[in-house]
mmCIF file of C-alpha atoms in Angstrom:
data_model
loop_
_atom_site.group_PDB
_atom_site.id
_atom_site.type_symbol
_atom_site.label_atom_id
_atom_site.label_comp_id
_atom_site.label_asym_id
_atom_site.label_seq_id
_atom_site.Cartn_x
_atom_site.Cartn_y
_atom_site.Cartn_z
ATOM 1 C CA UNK A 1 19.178 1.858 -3.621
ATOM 2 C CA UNK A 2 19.317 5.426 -4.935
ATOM 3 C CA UNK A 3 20.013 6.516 -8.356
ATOM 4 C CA UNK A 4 20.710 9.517 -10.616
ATOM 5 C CA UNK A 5 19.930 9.201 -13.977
ATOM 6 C CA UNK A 6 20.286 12.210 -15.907
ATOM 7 C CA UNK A 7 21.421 14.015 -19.717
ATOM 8 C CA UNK A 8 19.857 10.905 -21.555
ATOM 9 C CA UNK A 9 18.723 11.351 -24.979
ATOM 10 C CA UNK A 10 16.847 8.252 -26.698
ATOM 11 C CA UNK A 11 14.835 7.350 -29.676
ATOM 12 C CA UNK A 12 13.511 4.318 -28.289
ATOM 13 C CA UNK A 13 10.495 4.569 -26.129
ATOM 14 C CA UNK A 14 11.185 6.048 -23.582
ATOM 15 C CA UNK A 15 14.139 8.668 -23.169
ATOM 16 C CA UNK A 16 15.674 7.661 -19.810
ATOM 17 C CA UNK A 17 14.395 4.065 -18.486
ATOM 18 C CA UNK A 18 12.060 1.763 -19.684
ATOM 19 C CA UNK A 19 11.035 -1.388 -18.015
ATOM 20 C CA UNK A 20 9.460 -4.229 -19.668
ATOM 21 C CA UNK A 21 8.808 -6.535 -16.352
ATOM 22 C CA UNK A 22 7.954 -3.166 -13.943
ATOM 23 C CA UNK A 23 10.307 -1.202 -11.946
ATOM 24 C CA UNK A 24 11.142 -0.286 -8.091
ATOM 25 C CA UNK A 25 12.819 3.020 -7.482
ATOM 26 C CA UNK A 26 13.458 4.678 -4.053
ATOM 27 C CA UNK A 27 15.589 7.370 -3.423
ATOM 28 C CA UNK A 28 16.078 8.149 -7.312
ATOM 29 C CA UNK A 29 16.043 11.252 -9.840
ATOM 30 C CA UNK A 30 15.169 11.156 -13.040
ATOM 31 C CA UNK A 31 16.199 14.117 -14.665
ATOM 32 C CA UNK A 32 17.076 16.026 -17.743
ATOM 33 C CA UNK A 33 16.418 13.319 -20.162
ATOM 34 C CA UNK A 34 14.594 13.334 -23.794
ATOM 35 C CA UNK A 35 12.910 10.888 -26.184
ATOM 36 C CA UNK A 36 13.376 12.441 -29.016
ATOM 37 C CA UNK A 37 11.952 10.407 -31.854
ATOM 38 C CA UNK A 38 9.376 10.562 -33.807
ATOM 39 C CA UNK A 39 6.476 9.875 -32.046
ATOM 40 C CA UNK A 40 5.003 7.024 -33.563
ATOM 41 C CA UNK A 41 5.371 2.694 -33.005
ATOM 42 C CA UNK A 42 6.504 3.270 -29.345
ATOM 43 C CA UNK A 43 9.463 5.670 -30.192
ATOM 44 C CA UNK A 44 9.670 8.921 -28.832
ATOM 45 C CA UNK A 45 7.058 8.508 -26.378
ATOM 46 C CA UNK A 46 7.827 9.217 -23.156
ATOM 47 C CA UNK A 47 10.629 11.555 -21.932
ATOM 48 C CA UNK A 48 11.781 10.088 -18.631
ATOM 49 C CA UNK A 49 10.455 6.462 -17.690
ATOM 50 C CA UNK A 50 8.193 3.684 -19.156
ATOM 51 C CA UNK A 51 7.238 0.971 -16.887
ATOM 52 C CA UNK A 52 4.977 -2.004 -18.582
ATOM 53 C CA UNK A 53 3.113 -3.980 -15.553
ATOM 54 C CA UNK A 54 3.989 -2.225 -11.831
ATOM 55 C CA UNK A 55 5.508 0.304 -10.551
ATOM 56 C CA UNK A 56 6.473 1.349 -6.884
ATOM 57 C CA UNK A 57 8.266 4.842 -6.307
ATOM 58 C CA UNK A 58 9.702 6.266 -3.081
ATOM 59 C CA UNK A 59 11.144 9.081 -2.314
ATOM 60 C CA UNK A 60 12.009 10.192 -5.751
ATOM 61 C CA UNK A 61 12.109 12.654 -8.215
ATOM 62 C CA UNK A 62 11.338 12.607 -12.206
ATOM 63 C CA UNK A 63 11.248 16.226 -13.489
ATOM 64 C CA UNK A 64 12.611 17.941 -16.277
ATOM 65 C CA UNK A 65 12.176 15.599 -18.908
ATOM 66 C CA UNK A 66 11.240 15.797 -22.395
ATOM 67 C CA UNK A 67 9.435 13.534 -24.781
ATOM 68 C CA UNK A 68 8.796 14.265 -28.685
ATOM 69 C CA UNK A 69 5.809 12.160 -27.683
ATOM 70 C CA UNK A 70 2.677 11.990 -25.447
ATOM 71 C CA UNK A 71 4.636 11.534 -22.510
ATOM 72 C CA UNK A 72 6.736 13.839 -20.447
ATOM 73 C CA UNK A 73 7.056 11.994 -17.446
ATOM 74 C CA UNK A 74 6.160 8.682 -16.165
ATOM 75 C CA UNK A 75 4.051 6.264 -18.458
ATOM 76 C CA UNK A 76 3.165 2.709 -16.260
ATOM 77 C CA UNK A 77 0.843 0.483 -18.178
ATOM 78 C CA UNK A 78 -0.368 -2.982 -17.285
ATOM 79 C CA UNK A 79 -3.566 -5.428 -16.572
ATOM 80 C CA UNK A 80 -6.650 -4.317 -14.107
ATOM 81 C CA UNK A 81 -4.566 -6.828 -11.355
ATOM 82 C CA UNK A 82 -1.336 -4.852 -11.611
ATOM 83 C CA UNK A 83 -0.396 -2.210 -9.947
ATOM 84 C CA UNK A 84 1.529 1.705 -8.787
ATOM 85 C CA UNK A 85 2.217 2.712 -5.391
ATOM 86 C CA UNK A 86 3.992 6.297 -5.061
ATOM 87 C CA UNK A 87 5.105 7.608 -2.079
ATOM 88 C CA UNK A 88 6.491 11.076 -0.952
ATOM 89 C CA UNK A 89 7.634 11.925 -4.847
ATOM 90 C CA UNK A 90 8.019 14.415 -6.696
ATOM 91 C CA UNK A 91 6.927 14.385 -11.049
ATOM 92 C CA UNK A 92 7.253 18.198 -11.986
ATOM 93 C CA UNK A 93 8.694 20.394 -14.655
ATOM 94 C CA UNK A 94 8.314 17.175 -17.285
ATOM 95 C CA UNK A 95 7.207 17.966 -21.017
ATOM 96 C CA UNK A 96 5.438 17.115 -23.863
ATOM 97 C CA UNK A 97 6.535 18.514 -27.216
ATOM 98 C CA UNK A 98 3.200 16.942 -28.643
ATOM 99 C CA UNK A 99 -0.294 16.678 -26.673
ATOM 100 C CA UNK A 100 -1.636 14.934 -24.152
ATOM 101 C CA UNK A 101 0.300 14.667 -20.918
ATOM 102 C CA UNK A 102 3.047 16.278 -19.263
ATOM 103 C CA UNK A 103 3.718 14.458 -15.856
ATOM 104 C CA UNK A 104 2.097 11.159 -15.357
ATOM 105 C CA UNK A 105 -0.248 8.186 -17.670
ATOM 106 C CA UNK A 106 -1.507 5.884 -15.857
ATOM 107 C CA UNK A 107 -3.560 2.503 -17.737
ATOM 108 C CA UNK A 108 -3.517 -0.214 -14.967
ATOM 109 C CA UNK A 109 -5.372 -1.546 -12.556
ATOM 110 C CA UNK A 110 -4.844 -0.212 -8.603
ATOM 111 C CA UNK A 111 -2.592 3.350 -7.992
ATOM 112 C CA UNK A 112 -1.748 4.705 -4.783
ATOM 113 C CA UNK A 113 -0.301 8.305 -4.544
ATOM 114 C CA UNK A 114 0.584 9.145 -1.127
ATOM 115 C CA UNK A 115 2.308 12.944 -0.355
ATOM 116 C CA UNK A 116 3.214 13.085 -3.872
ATOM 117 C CA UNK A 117 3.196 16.475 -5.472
ATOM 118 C CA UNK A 118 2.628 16.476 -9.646
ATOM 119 C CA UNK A 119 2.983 20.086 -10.908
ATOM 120 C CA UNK A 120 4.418 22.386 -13.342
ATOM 121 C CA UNK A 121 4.296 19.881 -15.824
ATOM 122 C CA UNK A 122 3.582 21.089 -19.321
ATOM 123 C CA UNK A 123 1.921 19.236 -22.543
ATOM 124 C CA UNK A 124 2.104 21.550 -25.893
ATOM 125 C CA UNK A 125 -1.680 21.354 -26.844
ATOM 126 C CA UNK A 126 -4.227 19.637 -25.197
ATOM 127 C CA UNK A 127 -6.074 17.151 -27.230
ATOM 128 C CA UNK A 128 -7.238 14.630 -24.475
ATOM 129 C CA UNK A 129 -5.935 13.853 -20.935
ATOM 130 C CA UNK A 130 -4.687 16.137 -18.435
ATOM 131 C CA UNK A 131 -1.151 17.737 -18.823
ATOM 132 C CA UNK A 132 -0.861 16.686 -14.936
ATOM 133 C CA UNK A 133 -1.895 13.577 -14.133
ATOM 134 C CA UNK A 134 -4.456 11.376 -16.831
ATOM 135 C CA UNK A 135 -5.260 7.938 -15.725
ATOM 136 C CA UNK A 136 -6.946 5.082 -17.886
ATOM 137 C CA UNK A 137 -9.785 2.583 -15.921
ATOM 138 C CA UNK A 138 -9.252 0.922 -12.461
ATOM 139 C CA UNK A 139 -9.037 2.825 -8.975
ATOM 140 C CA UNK A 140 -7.259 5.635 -7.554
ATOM 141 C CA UNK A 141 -6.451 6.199 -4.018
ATOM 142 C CA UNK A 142 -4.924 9.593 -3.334
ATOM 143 C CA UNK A 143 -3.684 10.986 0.175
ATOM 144 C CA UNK A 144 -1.945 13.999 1.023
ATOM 145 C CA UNK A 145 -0.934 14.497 -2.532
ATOM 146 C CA UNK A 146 -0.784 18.215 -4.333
ATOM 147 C CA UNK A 147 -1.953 17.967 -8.174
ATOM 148 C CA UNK A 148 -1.703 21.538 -9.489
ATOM 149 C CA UNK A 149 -0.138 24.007 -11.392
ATOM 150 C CA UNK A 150 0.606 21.986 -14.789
ATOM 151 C CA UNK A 151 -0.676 23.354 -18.033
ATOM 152 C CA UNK A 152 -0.973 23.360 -22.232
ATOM 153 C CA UNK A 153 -0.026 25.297 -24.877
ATOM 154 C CA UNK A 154 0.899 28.879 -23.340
ATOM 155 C CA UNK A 155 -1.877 28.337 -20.804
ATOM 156 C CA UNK A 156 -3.203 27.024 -16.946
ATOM 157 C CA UNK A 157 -5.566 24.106 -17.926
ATOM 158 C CA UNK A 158 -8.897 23.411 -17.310
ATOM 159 C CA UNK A 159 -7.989 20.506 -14.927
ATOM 160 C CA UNK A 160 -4.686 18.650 -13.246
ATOM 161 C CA UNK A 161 -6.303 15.519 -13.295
ATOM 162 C CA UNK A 162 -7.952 13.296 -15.702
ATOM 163 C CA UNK A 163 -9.588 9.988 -15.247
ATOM 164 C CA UNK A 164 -11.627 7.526 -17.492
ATOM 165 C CA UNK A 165 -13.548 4.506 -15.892
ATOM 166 C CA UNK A 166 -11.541 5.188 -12.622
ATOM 167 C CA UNK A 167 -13.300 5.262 -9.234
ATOM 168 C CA UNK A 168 -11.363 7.759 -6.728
ATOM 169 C CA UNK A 169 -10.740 7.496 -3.034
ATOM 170 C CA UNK A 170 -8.652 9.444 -0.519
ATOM 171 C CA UNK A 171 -8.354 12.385 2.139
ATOM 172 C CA UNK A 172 -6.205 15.277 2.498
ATOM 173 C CA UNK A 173 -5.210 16.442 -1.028
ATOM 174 C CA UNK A 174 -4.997 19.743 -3.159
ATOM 175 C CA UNK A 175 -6.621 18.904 -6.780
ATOM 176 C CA UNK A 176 -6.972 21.541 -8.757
ATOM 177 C CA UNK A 177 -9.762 21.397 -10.916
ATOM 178 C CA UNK A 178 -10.165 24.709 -12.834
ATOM 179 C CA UNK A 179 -8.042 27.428 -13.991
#
């Protein structure tokens, strides 16, 4: 069940793992790895892994992972019935050489984060998004998760989280939401 992936350099989408039909990890790292194309038609995108559809992460780490791209992180996109569940993780230290989003995307329908901690992740510039955590439409559940300390350019940001069309539920968390 547990898994070290580490010192992989792509030029596909993503730099470490992608997953086409979704993606189960538990007791994983995901470390040290780059996409390091050119950002454009999928390549380069995101540093450490790209799940299309679902996604359900336990007890696992992604940090330190670089992507020429958007995308330092964790990217899981899919349909407003799909779904993320992650559980006592850890997405930190993850960069973005271009804009956008350091840690984690999220475009899908239900997420759960449950005593996750996202921080110190780092996007070059901010041009939209959060360098933290950004997540596109459908609902967010948050509990006993930390959000905090990522930032842009040479700066803290002005927020950890970002959401568009997303309704947000939870208890017990540390969001921070100014520098």
């Amino acid at each position: 069940e547990s898994v070290a992936y580490a010192g992989a350099t792509g030029s596909a989408s993503a730099g470490a793992i992608f997953a086409g039909n979704g993606i189960t990890m538990k007791y994983s790292t995901v470390s040290f790895n780059a996409a390091d194309g050119t950002p454009s038609h999928n390549v380069g995108l995101v540093g450490g892994v790209e799940a299309l559809h679902s996604a359900t992460i336990r007890r696992s780490t992604i940090n330190n992972n670089y992507a020429a791209g958007p995308i330092g992180g964790l990217a899981v996109l899919g349909g407003s019935t799909e779904s993320v569940t992650i559980r006592e993780s850890t997405i930190s230290g993850n960069e973005s050489g271009t804009s956008d989003v350091g840690g984690m995307y999220i475009a899908i329908g239900t997420t759960t984060l449950g005593n996750d901690t996202i921080a110190f992740n780092h996007a070059a510039t901010q041009i939209s998004g959060s360098p933290g955590v950004t997540m596109i439409g459908g609902t967010l559940d948050l509990e006993s998760t930390l959000i905090a300390d990522n930032y842009s350019g040479n700066t803290p940001s002005a927020g950890d989280l970002s959401v568009s069309g997303t309704t947000i539920t939870g208890a017990k968390n540390l969001v921070r939401a100014s520098a």
